[in-house]
XYZ file of C-alpha atoms in Angstrom:
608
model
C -21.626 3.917 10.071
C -18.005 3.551 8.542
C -17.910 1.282 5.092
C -16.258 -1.807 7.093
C -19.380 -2.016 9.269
C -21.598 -1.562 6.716
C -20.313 -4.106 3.863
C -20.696 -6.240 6.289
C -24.051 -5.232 7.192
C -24.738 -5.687 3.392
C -23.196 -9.347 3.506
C -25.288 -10.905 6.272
C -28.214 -9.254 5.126
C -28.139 -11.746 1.938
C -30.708 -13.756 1.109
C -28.130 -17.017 1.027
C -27.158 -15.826 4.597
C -30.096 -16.363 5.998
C -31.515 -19.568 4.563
C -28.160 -21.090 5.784
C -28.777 -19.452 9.078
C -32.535 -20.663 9.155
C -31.313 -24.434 8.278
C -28.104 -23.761 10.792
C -30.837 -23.193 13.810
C -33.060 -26.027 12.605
C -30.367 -28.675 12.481
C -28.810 -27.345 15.980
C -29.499 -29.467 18.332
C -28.278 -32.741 16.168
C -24.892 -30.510 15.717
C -24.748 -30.537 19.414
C -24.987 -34.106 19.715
C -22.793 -34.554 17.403
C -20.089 -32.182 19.357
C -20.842 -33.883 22.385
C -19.550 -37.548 21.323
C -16.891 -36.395 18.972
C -15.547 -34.671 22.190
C -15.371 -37.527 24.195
C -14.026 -39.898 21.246
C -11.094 -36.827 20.399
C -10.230 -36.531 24.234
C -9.753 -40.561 24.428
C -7.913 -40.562 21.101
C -5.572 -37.695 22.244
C -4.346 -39.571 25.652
C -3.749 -42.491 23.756
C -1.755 -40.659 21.498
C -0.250 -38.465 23.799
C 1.175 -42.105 24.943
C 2.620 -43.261 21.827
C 4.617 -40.155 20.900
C 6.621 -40.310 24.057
C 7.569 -43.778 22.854
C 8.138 -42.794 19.482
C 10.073 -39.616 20.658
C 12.690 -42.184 22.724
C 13.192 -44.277 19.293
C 13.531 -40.914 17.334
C 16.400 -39.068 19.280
C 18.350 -42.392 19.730
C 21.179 -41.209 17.550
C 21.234 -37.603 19.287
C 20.825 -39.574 22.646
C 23.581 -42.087 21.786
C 26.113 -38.753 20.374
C 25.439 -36.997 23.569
C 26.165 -39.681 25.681
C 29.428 -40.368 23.473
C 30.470 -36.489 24.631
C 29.802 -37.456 27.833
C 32.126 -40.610 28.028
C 34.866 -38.691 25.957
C 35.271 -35.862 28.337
C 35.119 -38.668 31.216
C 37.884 -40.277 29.825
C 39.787 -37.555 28.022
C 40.030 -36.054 31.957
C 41.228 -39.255 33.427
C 44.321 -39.689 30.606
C 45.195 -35.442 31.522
C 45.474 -36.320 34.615
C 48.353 -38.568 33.812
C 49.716 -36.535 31.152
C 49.772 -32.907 33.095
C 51.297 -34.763 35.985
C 54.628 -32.043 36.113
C 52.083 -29.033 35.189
C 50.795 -27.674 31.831
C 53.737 -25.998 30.141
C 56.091 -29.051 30.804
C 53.794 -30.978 28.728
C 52.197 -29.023 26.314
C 53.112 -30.650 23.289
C 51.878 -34.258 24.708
C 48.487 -32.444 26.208
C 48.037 -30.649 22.262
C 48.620 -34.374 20.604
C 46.287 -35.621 22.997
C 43.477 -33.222 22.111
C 44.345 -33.901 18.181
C 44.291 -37.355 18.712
C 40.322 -37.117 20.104
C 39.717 -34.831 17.018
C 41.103 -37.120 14.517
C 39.744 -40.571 16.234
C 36.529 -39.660 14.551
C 34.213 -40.591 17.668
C 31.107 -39.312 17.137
C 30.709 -35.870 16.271
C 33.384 -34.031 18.662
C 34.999 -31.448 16.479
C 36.873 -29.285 19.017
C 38.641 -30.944 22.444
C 40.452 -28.724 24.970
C 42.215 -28.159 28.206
C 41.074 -25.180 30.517
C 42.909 -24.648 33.456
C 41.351 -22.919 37.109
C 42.613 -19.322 35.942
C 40.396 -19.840 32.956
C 43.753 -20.176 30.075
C 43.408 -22.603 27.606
C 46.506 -23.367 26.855
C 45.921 -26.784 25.561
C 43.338 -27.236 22.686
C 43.119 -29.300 19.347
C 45.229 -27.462 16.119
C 47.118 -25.972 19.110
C 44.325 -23.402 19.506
C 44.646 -21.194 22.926
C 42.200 -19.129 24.584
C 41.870 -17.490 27.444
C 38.209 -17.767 29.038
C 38.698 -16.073 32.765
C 36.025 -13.689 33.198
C 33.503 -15.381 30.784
C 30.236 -16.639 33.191
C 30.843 -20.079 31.551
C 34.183 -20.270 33.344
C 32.158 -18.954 36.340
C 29.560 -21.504 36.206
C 32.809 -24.107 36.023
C 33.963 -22.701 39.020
C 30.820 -22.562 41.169
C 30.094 -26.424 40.602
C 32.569 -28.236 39.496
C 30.657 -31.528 38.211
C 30.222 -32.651 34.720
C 28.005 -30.655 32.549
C 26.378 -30.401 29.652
C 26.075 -26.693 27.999
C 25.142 -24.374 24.664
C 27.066 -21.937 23.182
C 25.410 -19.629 20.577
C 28.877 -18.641 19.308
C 31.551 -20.934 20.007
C 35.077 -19.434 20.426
C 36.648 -21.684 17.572
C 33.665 -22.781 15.232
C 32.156 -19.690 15.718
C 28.899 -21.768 15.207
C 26.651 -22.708 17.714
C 27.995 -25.778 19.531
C 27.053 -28.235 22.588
C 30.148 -28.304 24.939
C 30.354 -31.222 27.587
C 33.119 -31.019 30.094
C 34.350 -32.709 32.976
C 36.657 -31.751 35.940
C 40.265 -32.666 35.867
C 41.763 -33.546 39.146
C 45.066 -34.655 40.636
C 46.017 -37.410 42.561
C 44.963 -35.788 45.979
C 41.681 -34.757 44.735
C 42.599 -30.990 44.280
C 40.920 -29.313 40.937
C 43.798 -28.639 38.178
C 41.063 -27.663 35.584
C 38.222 -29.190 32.767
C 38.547 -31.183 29.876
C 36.106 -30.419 27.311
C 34.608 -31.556 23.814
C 32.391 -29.885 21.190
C 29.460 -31.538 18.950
C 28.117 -28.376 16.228
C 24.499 -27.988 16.790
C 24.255 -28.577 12.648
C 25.618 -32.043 12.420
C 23.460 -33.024 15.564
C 20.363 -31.938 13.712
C 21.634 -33.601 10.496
C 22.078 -36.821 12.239
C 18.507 -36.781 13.722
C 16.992 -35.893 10.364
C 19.049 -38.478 8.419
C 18.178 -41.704 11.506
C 14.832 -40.584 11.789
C 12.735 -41.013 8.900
C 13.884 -40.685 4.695
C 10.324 -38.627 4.563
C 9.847 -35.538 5.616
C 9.293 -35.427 9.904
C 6.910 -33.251 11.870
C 9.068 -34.326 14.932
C 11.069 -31.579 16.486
C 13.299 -32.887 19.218
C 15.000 -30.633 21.651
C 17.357 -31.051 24.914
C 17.652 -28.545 27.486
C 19.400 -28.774 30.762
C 18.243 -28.955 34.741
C 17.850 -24.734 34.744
C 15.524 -25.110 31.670
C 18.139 -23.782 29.190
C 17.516 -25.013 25.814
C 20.691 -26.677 24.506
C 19.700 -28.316 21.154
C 16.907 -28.334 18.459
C 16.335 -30.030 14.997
C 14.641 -27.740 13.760
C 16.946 -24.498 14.807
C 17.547 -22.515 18.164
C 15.420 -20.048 16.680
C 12.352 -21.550 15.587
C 12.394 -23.867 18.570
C 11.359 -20.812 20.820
C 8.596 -20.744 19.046
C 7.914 -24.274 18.864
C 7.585 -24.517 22.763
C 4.547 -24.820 25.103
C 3.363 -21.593 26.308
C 2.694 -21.044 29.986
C 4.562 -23.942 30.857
C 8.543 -23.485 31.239
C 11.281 -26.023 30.665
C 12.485 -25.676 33.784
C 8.932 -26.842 35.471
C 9.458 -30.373 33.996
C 12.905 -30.827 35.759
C 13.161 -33.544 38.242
C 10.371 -35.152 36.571
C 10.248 -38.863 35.646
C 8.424 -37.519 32.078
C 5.062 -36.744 31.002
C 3.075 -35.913 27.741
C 0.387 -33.306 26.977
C -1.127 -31.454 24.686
C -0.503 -27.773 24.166
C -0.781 -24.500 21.680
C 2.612 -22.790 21.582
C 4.259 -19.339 20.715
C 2.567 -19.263 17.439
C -0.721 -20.312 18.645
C 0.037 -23.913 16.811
C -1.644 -26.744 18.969
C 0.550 -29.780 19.042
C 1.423 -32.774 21.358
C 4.455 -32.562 23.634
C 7.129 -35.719 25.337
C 9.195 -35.105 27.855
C 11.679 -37.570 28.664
C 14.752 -37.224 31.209
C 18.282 -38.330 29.871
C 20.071 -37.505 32.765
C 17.877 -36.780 36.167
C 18.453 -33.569 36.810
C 20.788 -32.736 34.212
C 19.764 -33.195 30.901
C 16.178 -33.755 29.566
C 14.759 -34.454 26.239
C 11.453 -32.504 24.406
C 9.947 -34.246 21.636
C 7.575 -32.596 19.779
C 4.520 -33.390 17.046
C 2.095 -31.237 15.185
C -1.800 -31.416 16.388
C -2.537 -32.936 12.531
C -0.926 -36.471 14.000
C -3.369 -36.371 16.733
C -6.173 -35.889 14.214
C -4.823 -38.674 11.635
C -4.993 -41.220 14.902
C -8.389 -40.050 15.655
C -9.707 -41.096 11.970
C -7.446 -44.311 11.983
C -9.539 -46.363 13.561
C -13.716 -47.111 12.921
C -15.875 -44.739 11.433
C -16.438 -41.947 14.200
C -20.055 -42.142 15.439
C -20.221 -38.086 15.188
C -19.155 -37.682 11.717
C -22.468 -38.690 9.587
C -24.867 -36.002 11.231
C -22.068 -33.648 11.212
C -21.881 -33.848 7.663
C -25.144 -33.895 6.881
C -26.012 -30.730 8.971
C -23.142 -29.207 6.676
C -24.645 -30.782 3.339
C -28.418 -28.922 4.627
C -26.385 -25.774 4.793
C -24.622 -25.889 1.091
C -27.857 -27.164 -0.322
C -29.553 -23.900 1.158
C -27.093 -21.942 -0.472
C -26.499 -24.017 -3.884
C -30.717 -23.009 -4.146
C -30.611 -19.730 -3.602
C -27.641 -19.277 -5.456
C -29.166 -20.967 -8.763
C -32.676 -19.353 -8.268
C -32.365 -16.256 -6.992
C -29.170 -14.700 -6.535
C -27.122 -15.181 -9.857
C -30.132 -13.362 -11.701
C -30.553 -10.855 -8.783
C -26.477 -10.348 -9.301
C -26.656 -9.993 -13.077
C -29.497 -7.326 -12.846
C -27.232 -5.560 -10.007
C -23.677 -5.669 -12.882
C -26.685 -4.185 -15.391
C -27.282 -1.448 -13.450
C -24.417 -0.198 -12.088
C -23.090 -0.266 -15.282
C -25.766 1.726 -16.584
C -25.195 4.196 -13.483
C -21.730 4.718 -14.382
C -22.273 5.961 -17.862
C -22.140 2.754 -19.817
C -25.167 2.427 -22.720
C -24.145 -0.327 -24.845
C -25.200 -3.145 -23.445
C -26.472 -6.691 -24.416
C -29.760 -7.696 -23.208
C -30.490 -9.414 -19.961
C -30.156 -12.977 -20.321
C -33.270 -14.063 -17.764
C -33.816 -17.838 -18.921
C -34.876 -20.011 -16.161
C -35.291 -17.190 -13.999
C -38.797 -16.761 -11.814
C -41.279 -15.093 -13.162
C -40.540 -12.384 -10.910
C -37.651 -12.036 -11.536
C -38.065 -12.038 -15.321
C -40.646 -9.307 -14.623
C -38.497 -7.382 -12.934
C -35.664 -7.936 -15.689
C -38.063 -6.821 -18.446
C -39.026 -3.360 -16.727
C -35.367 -2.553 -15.922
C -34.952 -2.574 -20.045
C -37.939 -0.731 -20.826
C -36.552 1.925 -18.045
C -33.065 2.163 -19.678
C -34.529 2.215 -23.349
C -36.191 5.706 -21.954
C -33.354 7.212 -20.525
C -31.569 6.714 -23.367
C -33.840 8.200 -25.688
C -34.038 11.381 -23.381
C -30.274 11.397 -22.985
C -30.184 11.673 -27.061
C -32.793 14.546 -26.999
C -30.950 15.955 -24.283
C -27.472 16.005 -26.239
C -29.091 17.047 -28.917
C -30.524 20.072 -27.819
C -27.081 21.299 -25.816
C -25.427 21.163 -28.693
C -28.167 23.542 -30.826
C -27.049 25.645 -28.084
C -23.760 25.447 -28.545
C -23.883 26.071 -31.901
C -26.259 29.144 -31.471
C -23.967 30.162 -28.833
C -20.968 30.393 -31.236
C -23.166 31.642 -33.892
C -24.033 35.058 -31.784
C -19.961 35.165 -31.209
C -19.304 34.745 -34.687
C -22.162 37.614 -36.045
C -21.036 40.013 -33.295
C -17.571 39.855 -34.423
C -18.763 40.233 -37.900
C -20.485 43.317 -36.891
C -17.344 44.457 -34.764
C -15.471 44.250 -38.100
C -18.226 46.373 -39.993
C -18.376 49.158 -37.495
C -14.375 49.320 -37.742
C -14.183 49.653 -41.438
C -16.972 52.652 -41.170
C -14.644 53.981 -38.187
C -11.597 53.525 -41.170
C -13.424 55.110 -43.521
C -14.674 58.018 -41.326
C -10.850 58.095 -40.752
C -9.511 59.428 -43.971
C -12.095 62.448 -43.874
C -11.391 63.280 -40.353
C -9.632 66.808 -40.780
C -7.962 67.771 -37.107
C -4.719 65.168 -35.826
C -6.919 65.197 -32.633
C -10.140 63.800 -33.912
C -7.755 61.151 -36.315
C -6.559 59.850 -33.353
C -9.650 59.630 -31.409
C -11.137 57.318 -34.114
C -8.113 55.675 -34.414
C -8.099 54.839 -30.951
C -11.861 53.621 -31.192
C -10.929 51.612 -33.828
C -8.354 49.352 -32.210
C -10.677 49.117 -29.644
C -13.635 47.725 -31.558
C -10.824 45.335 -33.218
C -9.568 43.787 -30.405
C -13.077 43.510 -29.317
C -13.663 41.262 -32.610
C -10.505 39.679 -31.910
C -12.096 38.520 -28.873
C -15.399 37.528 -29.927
C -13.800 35.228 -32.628
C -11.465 33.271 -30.000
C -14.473 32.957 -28.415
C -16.573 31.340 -31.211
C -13.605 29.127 -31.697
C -13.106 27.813 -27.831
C -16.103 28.669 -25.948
C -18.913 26.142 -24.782
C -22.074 26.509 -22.563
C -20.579 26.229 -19.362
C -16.615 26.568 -19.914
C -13.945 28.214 -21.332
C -10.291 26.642 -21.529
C -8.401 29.958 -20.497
C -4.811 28.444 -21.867
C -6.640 28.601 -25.000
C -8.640 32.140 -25.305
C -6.008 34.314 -24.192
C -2.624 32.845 -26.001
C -4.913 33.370 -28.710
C -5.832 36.640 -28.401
C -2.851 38.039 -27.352
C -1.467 36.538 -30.574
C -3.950 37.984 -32.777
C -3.344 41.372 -31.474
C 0.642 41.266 -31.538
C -0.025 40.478 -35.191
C -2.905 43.392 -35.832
C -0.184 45.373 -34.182
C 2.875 44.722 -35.473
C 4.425 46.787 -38.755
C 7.593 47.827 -40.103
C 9.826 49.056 -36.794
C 7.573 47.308 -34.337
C 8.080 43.742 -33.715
C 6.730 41.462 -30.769
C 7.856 38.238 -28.646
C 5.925 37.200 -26.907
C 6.204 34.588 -23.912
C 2.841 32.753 -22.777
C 2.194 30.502 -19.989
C -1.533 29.843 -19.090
C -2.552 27.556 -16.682
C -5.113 24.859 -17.942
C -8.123 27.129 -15.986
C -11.605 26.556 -16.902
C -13.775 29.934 -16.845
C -17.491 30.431 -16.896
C -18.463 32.851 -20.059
C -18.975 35.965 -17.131
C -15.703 35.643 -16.646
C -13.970 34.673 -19.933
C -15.132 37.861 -21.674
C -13.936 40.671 -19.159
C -10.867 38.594 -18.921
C -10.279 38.434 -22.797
C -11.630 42.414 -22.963
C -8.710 43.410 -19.865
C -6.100 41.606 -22.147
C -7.252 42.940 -24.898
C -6.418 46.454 -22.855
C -4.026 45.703 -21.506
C -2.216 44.454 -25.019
C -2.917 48.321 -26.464
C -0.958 49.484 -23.996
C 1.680 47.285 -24.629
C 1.412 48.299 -28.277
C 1.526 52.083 -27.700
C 4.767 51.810 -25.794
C 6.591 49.055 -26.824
C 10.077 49.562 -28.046
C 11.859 50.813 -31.831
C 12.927 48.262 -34.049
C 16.417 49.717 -32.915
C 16.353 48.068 -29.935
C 15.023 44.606 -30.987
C 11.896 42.568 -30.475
C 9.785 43.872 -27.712
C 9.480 40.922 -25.403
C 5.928 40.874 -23.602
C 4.953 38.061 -21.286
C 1.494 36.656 -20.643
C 1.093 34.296 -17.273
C -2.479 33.622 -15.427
C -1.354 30.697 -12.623
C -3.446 29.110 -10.018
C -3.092 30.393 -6.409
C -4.435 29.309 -3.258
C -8.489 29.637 -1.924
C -9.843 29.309 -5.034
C -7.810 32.508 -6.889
C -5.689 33.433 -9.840
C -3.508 35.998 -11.028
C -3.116 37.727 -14.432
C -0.030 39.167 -14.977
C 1.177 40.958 -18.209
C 5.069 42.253 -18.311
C 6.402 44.388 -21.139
C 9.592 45.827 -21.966
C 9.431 49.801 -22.742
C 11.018 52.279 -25.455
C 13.817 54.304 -23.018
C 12.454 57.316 -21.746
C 13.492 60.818 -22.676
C 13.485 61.840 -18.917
C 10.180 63.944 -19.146
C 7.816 60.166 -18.348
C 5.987 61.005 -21.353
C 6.636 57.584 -22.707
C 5.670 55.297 -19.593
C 1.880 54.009 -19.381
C 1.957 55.551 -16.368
C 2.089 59.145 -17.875
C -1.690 59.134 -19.031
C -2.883 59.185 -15.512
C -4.803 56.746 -13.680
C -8.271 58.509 -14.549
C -7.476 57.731 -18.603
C -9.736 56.080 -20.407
C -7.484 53.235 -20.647
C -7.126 52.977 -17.244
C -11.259 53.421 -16.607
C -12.006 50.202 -19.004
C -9.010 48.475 -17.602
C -10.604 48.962 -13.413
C -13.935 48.384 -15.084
C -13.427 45.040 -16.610
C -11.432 44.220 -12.872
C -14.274 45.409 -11.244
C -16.710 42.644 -13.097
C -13.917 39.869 -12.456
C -14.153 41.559 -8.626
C -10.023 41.311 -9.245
C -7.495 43.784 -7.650
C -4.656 45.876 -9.866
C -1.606 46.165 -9.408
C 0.642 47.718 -11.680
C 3.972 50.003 -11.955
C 7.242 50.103 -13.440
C 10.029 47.102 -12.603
C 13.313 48.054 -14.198
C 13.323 48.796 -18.176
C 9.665 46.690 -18.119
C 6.303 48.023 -16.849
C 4.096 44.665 -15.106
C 0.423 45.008 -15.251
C -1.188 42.015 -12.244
C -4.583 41.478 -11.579
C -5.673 38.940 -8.426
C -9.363 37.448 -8.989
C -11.399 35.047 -7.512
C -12.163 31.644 -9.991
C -16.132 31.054 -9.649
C -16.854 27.780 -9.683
C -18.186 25.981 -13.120
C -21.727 25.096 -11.510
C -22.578 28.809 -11.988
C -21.753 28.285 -15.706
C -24.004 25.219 -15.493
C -27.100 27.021 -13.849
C -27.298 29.302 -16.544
C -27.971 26.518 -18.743
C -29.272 23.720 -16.997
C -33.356 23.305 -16.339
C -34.135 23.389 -12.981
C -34.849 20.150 -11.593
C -36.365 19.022 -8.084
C -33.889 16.636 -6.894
C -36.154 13.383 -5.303
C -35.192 11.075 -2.170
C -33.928 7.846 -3.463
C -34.289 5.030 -1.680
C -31.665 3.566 0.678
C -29.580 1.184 -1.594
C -27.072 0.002 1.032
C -28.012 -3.813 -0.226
C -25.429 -6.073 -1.899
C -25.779 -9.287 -3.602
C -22.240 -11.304 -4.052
């Protein structure tokens, strides 16, 4: 079951859920009564409203009616007076034809901004502030061509404004009837919406009002070409209402939006006019009139359903929810908390409340003797580390003293070699006692550590050490922090034994362990070495792989179950080891009790 499904499981499992749902069922059949009538009353209350806004639409796009119609009579005229004025052809009377077209700029009827002459080749020669274009090709001279009548069309991107403008035009014709070309005019889309806005109401208007021609081509909006599109009935194109007389109906558009539509023709067949009003109008005239016969059982079959909840909200559930916040909070590690606050609460309920505390009072109290006894164990833990390295350091000053009465070179540096042994080995017990814990042990801590502790046992007058660490933050159980510290610790004699003379500088050693992929990491331990005489008597390598360095080093490996690698690169010699990381649990089982894990019961409920 994925989390979705099941919070929602959880919700309508609530206890307020269902005593709405029981109260819901009980009080059904008055709902549907209720529907029934409010239906009916709605569906009368819509036609009659359906009625008025096609009357109201008419009286709201007078002034874009009456500018349209001013276009109209322009063009009508403007092509009777070329007519006259083109009679010897265009270029012979340019000049009179541009004043012309200035003069129906400048007259300041309506909201023309552009007039213009367009001959049959499609040159506009002849246009207000002695514009000229030439328009052959376009489809709009096309569609001029095919019919030549008077029209009314849009153009997104008007050659001069380069705004979207209405363009009527009208065919220009000579004496004998023959077609010399079209007069035109140009209203921006803007001011036509600003005039509309401004004549309509001062308030704001839910009325959109929008013209489009006999093809169904949307010419003008108030509200923008764009959000007109969206602002149209769906399944029901413009060009379906053409030679209509007009209608109204009631629709959802584009945007799923249900609101009432007008459709009234302004010229049959030619240009028609969509008004427009949000479904809230059609609600406001429902509730205008007397008090809907539906509306007191409807409300009281919703008051039945918040009193259900307001009870078991205020009984049951705010308690129930405040218990829930207790304990979750106690689940996620929080112990300081103020007492339940149960007061007018069931007795149940307070029951319930009372044994939750007495339950948490326990586990705390176990928690503390639980703490409390990990960290005697700790502390005995670091105590063993801290004796053993005492005794570490006791065995090497008898191996000193043995020293000075040893006779032979050989058996001198025999015990000398036991004795750096058994001090590293107390070097390691005492980074131990400093980092280690009962399950862990921080590995960029231990081994900077002891690889600084014996640089420093090591160093002396013509033997000096830099050394370079970078540790990954690695936790390690204690099985694997010891044969790890003991293989440094090896691995740093070696370094010691052939590190460079103070002639050549500071030896440099460097100290890495990184994280690798599938649960691995590699050791790696890079010195530089004195130069070699030629004979290999001074590489690591020269004491053989069966040394007894090189036993404790693959024996220490072998309990880390690593892999060595190792050789000369250049003037260093690089010592790698590759070994699994166990996981921390097994550090855990050693000192965790044993405990028989018990089903818990499914706690998929939620109270909100």
């Amino acid at each position: 079951m994925t989390t979705k499904s099941a919070a929602v499981r959880r919700r309508f499992s609530g206890l307020g859920f269902r005593l709405m749902a029981v109260m819901g069922v009980a009080l059904l059949p008055l709902a549907m009564l209720s529907y029934v009538q409010g239906l009916k009353t709605a569906q009368l209350a819509e036609a009659r409203v359906t009625n008025v806004i096609r009357g109201e639409t008419l009286m709201a796009a007078n002034p874009l009616i009456a500018e349209i119609v001013k276009a109209q009579t322009k063009t009508a005229t403007l092509a009777v007076v070329l007519r006259a004025v083109l009679r010897g052809g265009v270029a012979a009377n340019l000049e009179a034809c541009r004043e012309v077209m200035d003069n129906v700029v400048e007259a300041d009827i309506g909201l023309i901004t552009f007039a213009g002459y367009v001959d049959v080749n499609g040159q506009m020669l002849c246009g207000a502030r002695n514009e000229q274009r030439d328009l052959s090709g376009t489809d709009a001279m096309a569609q001029l061509l095919t019919d030549p009548g008077p029209k009314i069309a849009v153009n997104p991107h008007g050659p001069v404004s380069k705004t979207s403008v209405l363009i009527a035009s009208h065919p220009v014709r000579d004496r004998s009837g023959a077609l010399m070309g079209f007069a035109f005019v140009s209203l921006p889309h803007e001011a036509l919406d600003r005039r509309v806005l401004v004549n309509v109401r001062d308030e704001a208007q839910p009325l959109s009002l929008m013209t489009f021609d006999g093809k169904g081509v949307l010419l003008t909006s108030s509200i923008g070409m764009d959000a007109a599109r969206d602002n149209l009935p769906v399944k029901r194109p413009l060009e379906s209402f053409v030679d209509g007389t007009g209608t109204s109906f009631v629709a959802r558009t584009a945007t799923g939006e249900r609101r009432a539509f007008a459709i009234v023709p302004l010229q049959a067949g030619t240009l028609y006019l969509l008004g427009s009003w949000p479904a809230n109008r059609l609600d406001n005239t429902v509730f205008e009139g007397a008090f809907p016969a539906f509306l007191f059982p409807m409300m009281m079959w919703a008051a039945s359903l918040l009193v259900a909840l307001l009870a078991s909200e205020s009984q049951v559930l705010r308690h129930v929810r405040q218990l829930r916040d207790r304990i979750t909070a106690f689940a996620a590690g929080e112990r300081q908390l103020p007492r339940l606050d149960m007061a007018g609460a069931a007795l149940e309920l307070r029951s319930v409340g009372r044994a939750y505390e007495r339950m948490t009072e326990a586990v705390v109290r176990n928690e503390a003797d639980l703490e409390n006894t990990i960290h005697q164990k700790e502390v005995l833990l670091r105590e063993v580390h801290h004796r053993v390295k005492n005794n570490l350091q006791l065995i090497a000053s008898i191996l000193n003293m043995q020293l000075r009465g040893a006779r032979t070179a050989e058996a001198k540096e025999a015990m000398r070699t036991v004795q750096d042994r058994v001090i590293s080995l107390a070097t390691v017990h005492r980074e131990l006692y400093q980092t280690s814990g009962l399950t862990d042990v921080r590995a960029d801590e231990l081994l900077p550590r002891v690889a600084t502790d014996l640089l420093r046992i090591g160093s002396a007058p013509g033997r000096r050490f830099a050394l370079d660490a970078q540790v990954d933050d690695i936790r390690l159980t204690p099985d694997q922090a010891v044969p790890l510290a003991l293989f440094l610790t090896e691995g740093m004699a070696n370094v010691i034994k052939h590190s460079p003379t103070a002639a050549v500088g500071k030896a440099r050693v460097e100290l890495t362990l990184r994280r690798l992929e599938n649960s691995t990491a590699r050791f790696t331990l890079k010195n530089s070495l004195m130069p070699s005489g030629g004979d290999g008597k001074d590489s690591p390598d020269a004491d053989g792989k069966d040394g007894f360095g090189s036993q404790l080093l693959t024996a220490f490996s072998q309990q880390l179950s690593g892999k060595i690698t190792r050789g000369r690169s250049g003037d260093a010699y690089v010592l790698n080891m590759d070994f699994p990381m166990r996981p921390l649990s097994e550090g855990e089982e050693r000192v965790a009790p044993k405990v028989v894990a018990r089903p818990e019961a499914d706690d998929e409920d939620d109270l909100s």
